[in-house]
Amino acid sequence: MAINRQNVEDIVKAVGGKENIEAATHCVTRLRFALNDENKVDTDLLDKNDLVKGHFSSQGQFQVIIGPGLVDKVYDEMISITGGSRSTKDEVKTAASKKQNPLQQAIKTLADIFIPILPAIVMAGLLLGINNILTGPGIFFDNTSLVEVYPQWKDFASIINTIASTAFTFLPALIGWSAVTRFGGSPLLGIVLGLILVHPDLLSAYGYADAKVEGTVPVWDLFGWHVNKIGYQGQVLPVLVSAYLLARLERWLNKKVPDSFKLLIVAPVALLITGFLAFTVIGPITFVIANAITSGLVSIFGGFPALGGLIYGGLYALLVITGMHHTFLAVDIQLIGSEGGTFLWPMLALSNIAQGAAALGMMFVAKQEKTKGLAVTSSISAFLGVTEPAIFGVNVRFKYPFIFGMIGSAIAGVLLAINNVLASSIGVGGIPGFLSIFPGQWGVFFIGMAIALIVPFGATVLFGKIRSRGTDDSDNGDNIDTQATEPVKDNHKHTEQGAPAPVQTVSSRESSPAAAVNVLEVLSPVQGRIVPLEQVPDPAFAERQMGKGVAVEPSEGRVTAPFDATVAHVIKSKHAVILEHATGVQLLIHIGINTVSLKGNGFTAHVAAGDRVKAGQLLLEFDRDTITAAGYPLISPIIVPDGQEVIERVEELTGGDEAHPNAVLKIYLQG
């Protein structure tokens, strides 16, 4: 397809001109800019551009959605117009990060470190919750635990506890691996550093307080300098600072030491120096700082619990929007290690529920079926601990559900804080969060859960109904939806030339039997659970800015052809492929979100552009562990790009149907 040069020139003009572009690159669907000043962006001009299907800013990058098959041509034309140099995605990412203030950069660094280890921590939290149920007194029997009444379960509970506590016992090793990787060092050395800090010869940090009172803290005598011989189990700051030093030292040594001597010098010297400083300087100082932070939080919530619960419980959803919630993960872990439990995490769990309840309330207020469907699916996601679809897809768009969610969460937070409700571990947020709460405090937590469910839901429905009655009857009360979704409609830029919007339902055989003859059924190219696009944590996909489709939560790492086709394009980083059917229909299969940053690591392509493939033939393989370890979502969109004249409409079959249980899309062709 030919590109109108004037449209590309208008994109350059809309982002502030070539002088405002510090760096630019592209992926399979969008242009990615690092701009000198995002305030110069003319969004109205972008909205009017036929090439642009949407735009948004994220993590310092301004992204313009073009769509697969066109974005590379638009990028080439843009480089020709601006005379700029081609940039890699890492260069744009680095340039974009410079636009962030120091606080934003620190938050992003913490997120990059802790997100990859979340699966291990969440797993540990869930298993510890099961152990709490088995060993907690008063749950099933008065003042007695299940294992005391049925001793045969005691060793079973002990095994669960051993498995669950491992992630927290060796937490410095997990943090060391992730932090050293983030700082540019060798992941293996990061693991070794973390294990050094929890070596069994050291006094466990959990026993330090008692040993100090008894005067039995072991020490190393370094020529008269006594250094405490203690480990750093459950500690965050000591390993973070040590990991930063290790990575910097390793990188410096790699530059100075000849290749023939690197194996003998770099790792031993880097670990020796870092380990020595960790025990003598870094550990003692950061140990005091970390304990001071936790003691300060404990004293604030101890002295003013209602105020603390009101502020943290009410504002946590705002922290999610800014990304600052990642910083409190480290605080939770520190509180668990130092105090035996965290009072912050229970409020997080109820904040998730409150935002989910507010989103669910919109199902009874919204008039558009699309909004109703998004409200249901995103609320379920929030109830299970993932709030981004509910917050960004529904609540922030309509504003008042978000506010009512914060109010409900604040009230529940006050209740939890004044009753000192604690979590013994970090698990899954939302409704399953009760498993991480100490069993003796379940009653209060469930009352808080009821508040977080009822207040936001009831207030959203009541206010929404009142607001709906106040709208002009001529629009059947759809103003609520129209006001919130109109910008998205503008950004979609469907190319049906005035044709009606695609039908969302999946039953049209009776009303249009002839149309059912020319139907291309798309089987799922990836094994897993089929979910609506709204659950994809990327607005370009979730808002259907590139086209309709579904998403898959993969259960295995294989991509197969959903129909006989020609491979139109395999993305260089191997995370996406575009297929073309004999009818001319094109389909984009995109594995994961932002996985372009992996540069092909974890992906294997078994086909190339121009290859003819049969339905079921292997196209790509991907390592799910590599993707999740890097902190990227696995959810994979399957998109029918907009602008294909051969297509009349597309049906999204997230639930499948009886006649075609394996079909995920039905593409109705023209004629």
Coordinates of N, CA, C and O in Angstrom, one line a residue, residues 20-24 32-36 60-62 91-93 95-96 99:
N20 N 11.7 18.7 17.5 CA 11.2 18.3 18.8 C 11.5 16.8 19.0 O 11.2 16.2 20.0
I21 N 12.0 16.1 17.9 CA 12.2 14.6 18.0 C 13.7 14.4 18.4 O 14.6 14.6 17.6
E22 N 13.8 13.9 19.6 CA 15.2 13.5 20.0 C 15.6 12.2 19.5 O 16.8 12.0 19.0
A23 N 14.7 11.2 19.4 CA 15.0 9.9 18.9 C 13.6 9.3 18.5 O 12.6 9.6 19.1
A24 N 13.6 8.4 17.5 CA 12.4 7.7 17.0 C 12.7 6.4 16.5 O 13.8 6.1 15.8
R32 N 7.5 5.1 17.9 CA 7.8 5.4 19.3 C 8.8 6.6 19.3 O 9.9 6.5 18.7
F33 N 8.4 7.7 19.9 CA 9.2 8.9 19.9 C 9.7 9.2 21.3 O 9.0 9.0 22.3
A34 N 10.9 9.7 21.4 CA 11.4 10.4 22.6 C 11.4 11.9 22.2 O 12.3 12.3 21.3
L35 N 10.5 12.7 22.7 CA 10.4 14.1 22.3 C 11.0 15.0 23.3 O 11.1 14.7 24.5
N36 N 11.5 16.1 22.8 CA 12.1 17.1 23.7 C 11.0 17.7 24.6 O 11.3 18.1 25.8
G60 N 7.6 8.1 29.3 CA 8.5 9.0 28.7 C 8.5 8.9 27.2 O 9.1 9.7 26.5
Q61 N 7.8 7.9 26.6 CA 7.7 7.7 25.2 C 6.3 8.2 24.7 O 5.3 7.8 25.3
F62 N 6.3 8.9 23.5 CA 5.1 9.2 22.9 C 4.9 8.3 21.7 O 5.7 8.2 20.9
E91 N 17.8 2.9 22.4 CA 18.2 4.3 22.4 C 17.0 5.2 22.7 O 17.1 6.2 23.4
V92 N 15.8 4.9 22.1 CA 14.6 5.7 22.4 C 14.2 5.5 23.8 O 13.8 6.5 24.5
K93 N 14.3 4.3 24.4 CA 14.0 4.1 25.8 C 14.9 4.8 26.7 O 14.5 5.4 27.7
A95 N 16.6 7.6 25.9 CA 16.3 9.0 25.7 C 15.0 9.4 26.4 O 15.0 10.5 27.1
A96 N 14.0 8.5 26.4 CA 12.8 8.8 27.1 C 13.0 8.8 28.6 O 12.4 9.6 29.3
K99 N 13.8 12.0 30.3 CA 12.8 13.0 30.5 C 12.1 12.9 31.9 O 11.4 13.8 32.3

